Coordinates of C-alpha atoms in Angstrom, one line a residue:
M586 CA -102.1 -57.2 43.4
N587 CA -105.1 -55.1 44.4
Q588 CA -107.2 -56.2 47.4
T589 CA -110.3 -57.1 45.3
T590 CA -108.3 -59.4 43.1
R591 CA -106.5 -61.0 46.2
N592 CA -109.9 -61.6 47.9
L593 CA -111.4 -63.2 44.7
I594 CA -108.4 -65.5 44.4
Q595 CA -108.6 -66.4 48.0
E596 CA -112.2 -67.5 47.5
H597 CA -111.1 -70.0 44.9
V598 CA -107.8 -71.3 46.3
P599 CA -106.1 -73.3 45.1
M600 CA -106.4 -71.9 41.6
W601 CA -106.6 -74.2 38.7
T602 CA -103.5 -75.6 37.0
N603 CA -103.3 -76.0 33.2
K604 CA -104.0 -79.7 33.7
Q605 CA -107.3 -78.9 35.4
I606 CA -108.2 -76.4 32.7
W607 CA -107.4 -79.0 30.0
E608 CA -109.6 -81.6 31.8
F609 CA -112.4 -79.2 32.2
E610 CA -112.3 -78.2 28.5
Q611 CA -112.3 -81.9 27.5
I612 CA -115.6 -82.4 29.4
N613 CA -117.1 -79.1 28.2
E614 CA -116.0 -79.1 24.6
E615 CA -118.3 -76.3 23.3
L616 CA -117.8 -73.9 26.2
T617 CA -118.5 -70.4 25.1
F618 CA -119.2 -67.1 26.9
D619 CA -120.6 -63.7 26.1
T620 CA -117.9 -61.0 26.4
V621 CA -117.7 -57.3 26.0
Y622 CA -115.1 -54.6 26.4
A623 CA -116.1 -51.5 28.2
E624 CA -114.2 -48.3 29.3
P625 CA -113.6 -48.1 33.0
N626 CA -116.8 -47.4 35.0
S627 CA -118.9 -47.3 31.8
F628 CA -120.4 -50.7 31.2
E629 CA -123.6 -50.1 29.3
S630 CA -124.8 -53.2 27.4
W631 CA -123.9 -56.7 26.2
K632 CA -124.8 -55.5 22.7
T633 CA -122.2 -53.0 21.6
K634 CA -119.6 -53.0 18.8
L635 CA -117.0 -54.3 21.4
A636 CA -119.2 -57.3 22.3
H637 CA -118.3 -60.8 21.4
P638 CA -121.3 -63.1 22.0
D639 CA -121.0 -66.9 22.1
S640 CA -117.2 -66.8 22.0
N641 CA -114.3 -69.0 23.0
I642 CA -112.6 -67.1 25.8
R643 CA -109.1 -67.7 24.6
D644 CA -109.8 -66.7 21.0
V645 CA -111.4 -63.4 22.0
A646 CA -108.8 -62.5 24.6
V647 CA -105.9 -63.1 22.2
R648 CA -107.6 -61.6 19.2
T649 CA -108.6 -58.5 21.0
F650 CA -105.5 -58.0 23.2
D651 CA -105.1 -54.4 22.1
N652 CA -108.3 -53.5 23.9
F653 CA -106.7 -54.6 27.1
L654 CA -103.7 -52.4 26.3
D655 CA -106.0 -49.5 25.6
G656 CA -107.4 -49.8 29.2
Y657 CA -110.7 -51.4 28.5
K658 CA -112.3 -53.8 31.0
F659 CA -113.2 -57.3 29.8
W660 CA -116.6 -58.4 31.0
I661 CA -117.5 -62.1 30.9
A662 CA -120.9 -63.8 31.4
N663 CA -122.6 -67.0 30.5
K664 CA -123.9 -67.2 26.9
D665 CA -127.3 -65.3 26.6
Q666 CA -127.6 -64.8 30.4
G667 CA -126.0 -61.5 31.2
K668 CA -124.4 -63.0 34.3
L669 CA -121.8 -65.6 35.1
D670 CA -122.5 -68.9 36.9
T671 CA -120.0 -68.9 39.8
K672 CA -118.8 -72.4 38.8
Y673 CA -116.9 -70.8 35.9
T674 CA -115.1 -68.1 37.9
A675 CA -112.0 -70.1 38.9
Y676 CA -111.8 -71.6 35.4
L677 CA -112.0 -68.2 33.7
M678 CA -109.5 -66.6 36.1
A679 CA -107.0 -69.4 35.4
V680 CA -107.5 -69.2 31.6
M681 CA -107.0 -65.5 31.6
A682 CA -103.8 -65.8 33.8
D683 CA -102.5 -68.5 31.4
I684 CA -103.1 -66.3 28.4
M685 CA -101.1 -63.5 30.0
I686 CA -98.2 -65.4 31.5
E687 CA -96.0 -65.3 28.4
E688 CA -96.3 -61.5 28.4
E689 CA -95.9 -61.5 32.2
I690 CA -98.9 -59.2 32.5
C691 CA -100.7 -59.3 35.8
L692 CA -104.5 -58.9 35.9
N693 CA -107.1 -57.5 38.2
F694 CA -110.3 -59.5 38.7
R695 CA -113.6 -58.5 40.2
I696 CA -117.2 -59.6 40.2
E697 CA -119.6 -56.8 39.2
N698 CA -123.3 -57.2 38.3
D699 CA -122.8 -61.0 38.5
S700 CA -120.1 -60.9 35.8
L701 CA -116.3 -61.4 35.9
V702 CA -114.5 -58.2 35.0
V703 CA -110.8 -58.6 34.0
S704 CA -108.3 -55.8 33.4
I705 CA -104.6 -55.3 33.2
D706 CA -103.0 -54.4 36.6
E707 CA -101.1 -51.3 35.5
K708 CA -99.7 -50.7 38.9
A709 CA -98.1 -54.1 39.3
D710 CA -94.3 -54.4 39.7
V711 CA -92.1 -57.5 39.3
I712 CA -92.9 -58.7 42.9
D713 CA -96.7 -58.2 42.3
C714 CA -96.5 -60.2 39.1
K715 CA -94.5 -63.1 40.7
E716 CA -97.0 -63.2 43.6
F717 CA -99.9 -63.1 41.1
F718 CA -98.7 -65.9 38.9
E719 CA -97.7 -68.1 41.8
E720 CA -101.3 -68.0 42.9
F721 CA -102.0 -69.8 39.6
H722 CA -99.2 -72.3 40.1
H723 CA -97.1 -70.7 37.4
L724 CA -93.6 -69.4 37.7
A725 CA -93.3 -65.9 36.3
T726 CA -89.7 -64.8 35.9
G727 CA -89.8 -61.0 36.1
F728 CA -86.9 -58.9 35.0
N729 CA -86.0 -55.7 36.6
F730 CA -83.0 -54.3 34.7
E731 CA -82.3 -51.6 37.3
T732 CA -81.5 -54.1 40.1
D733 CA -79.4 -57.3 40.2
T734 CA -81.9 -60.1 39.8
G735 CA -79.3 -62.8 40.3
I736 CA -79.7 -64.1 36.7
P737 CA -76.2 -64.6 35.1
E738 CA -75.2 -62.4 32.2
D739 CA -73.9 -65.3 30.2
E740 CA -76.8 -66.7 28.1
T741 CA -75.9 -70.4 28.7
E742 CA -75.5 -69.9 32.5
A743 CA -78.8 -67.9 32.5
E744 CA -80.6 -70.8 30.8
I745 CA -79.2 -73.3 33.3
Y746 CA -80.2 -70.9 36.2
L747 CA -83.8 -70.5 34.9
A748 CA -84.1 -74.2 34.2
R749 CA -83.1 -74.9 37.8
L750 CA -85.6 -72.3 39.1
Q751 CA -88.3 -74.1 37.0
E752 CA -87.3 -77.5 38.4
E753 CA -87.4 -76.2 42.0
F754 CA -90.8 -74.7 41.4
D755 CA -92.1 -77.8 39.7
E756 CA -90.9 -79.9 42.7
K757 CA -92.6 -77.5 45.1
M758 CA -95.9 -77.5 43.2
K759 CA -95.8 -81.3 42.8
K760 CA -95.5 -81.6 46.6
K761 CA -98.3 -79.2 47.1
L762 CA -100.7 -80.4 44.4
G763 CA -99.7 -84.0 43.7
D764 CA -100.9 -85.4 40.3
R765 CA -102.9 -82.2 39.6
Y766 CA -99.7 -80.5 38.6
L767 CA -97.6 -81.4 35.5
P768 CA -93.9 -80.4 35.2
G769 CA -93.7 -77.0 33.6
N770 CA -97.4 -76.8 34.2
N771 CA -98.1 -77.9 30.6
D772 CA -101.3 -79.5 29.5
P773 CA -101.3 -83.3 28.6
D774 CA -101.6 -82.5 24.8
T775 CA -98.3 -80.5 25.0
I776 CA -96.5 -83.2 27.0
N777 CA -97.7 -86.1 24.8
S778 CA -96.8 -84.3 21.5
S779 CA -93.1 -84.4 22.4

């Protein structure tokens, strides 16, 4: 994790859980932002072909994921303002981390020109990713096939091992966060649908 990202996370500790994101989105149902992808060090305008004004942050990030892979930086600001209100910074960082957790992709965050700028951390290794996602109260299970990770080769044993890791993590987070944390860090809709 680079120092700028680490510092920005530290400003907002503890980072939001999925439960907090869900609750915030219930209160702010029509929450949209202006976003634009820009090449590194070349942000020019909020009105380019890679701009997505008045957009749902999840939809844009998922739909335009290839732009991240191509090295573009993702700029986020309040709708029609060209800058981001700081009250949304922790929310957006948590949402972006949540989007990337399944891919186990670590992100870099920075504030520039009063906007949140997000990019893939291309230098991150397994340890960096674990550290990054733990800041967001997620458990990222990174695999490094060149070293013994301790995960059993047998698929059934591996599932039991990973389930135990998740349970231990859930217990640790429950002690740390109380009722702000849900087992598996799911949102209430996911838990109630089972």
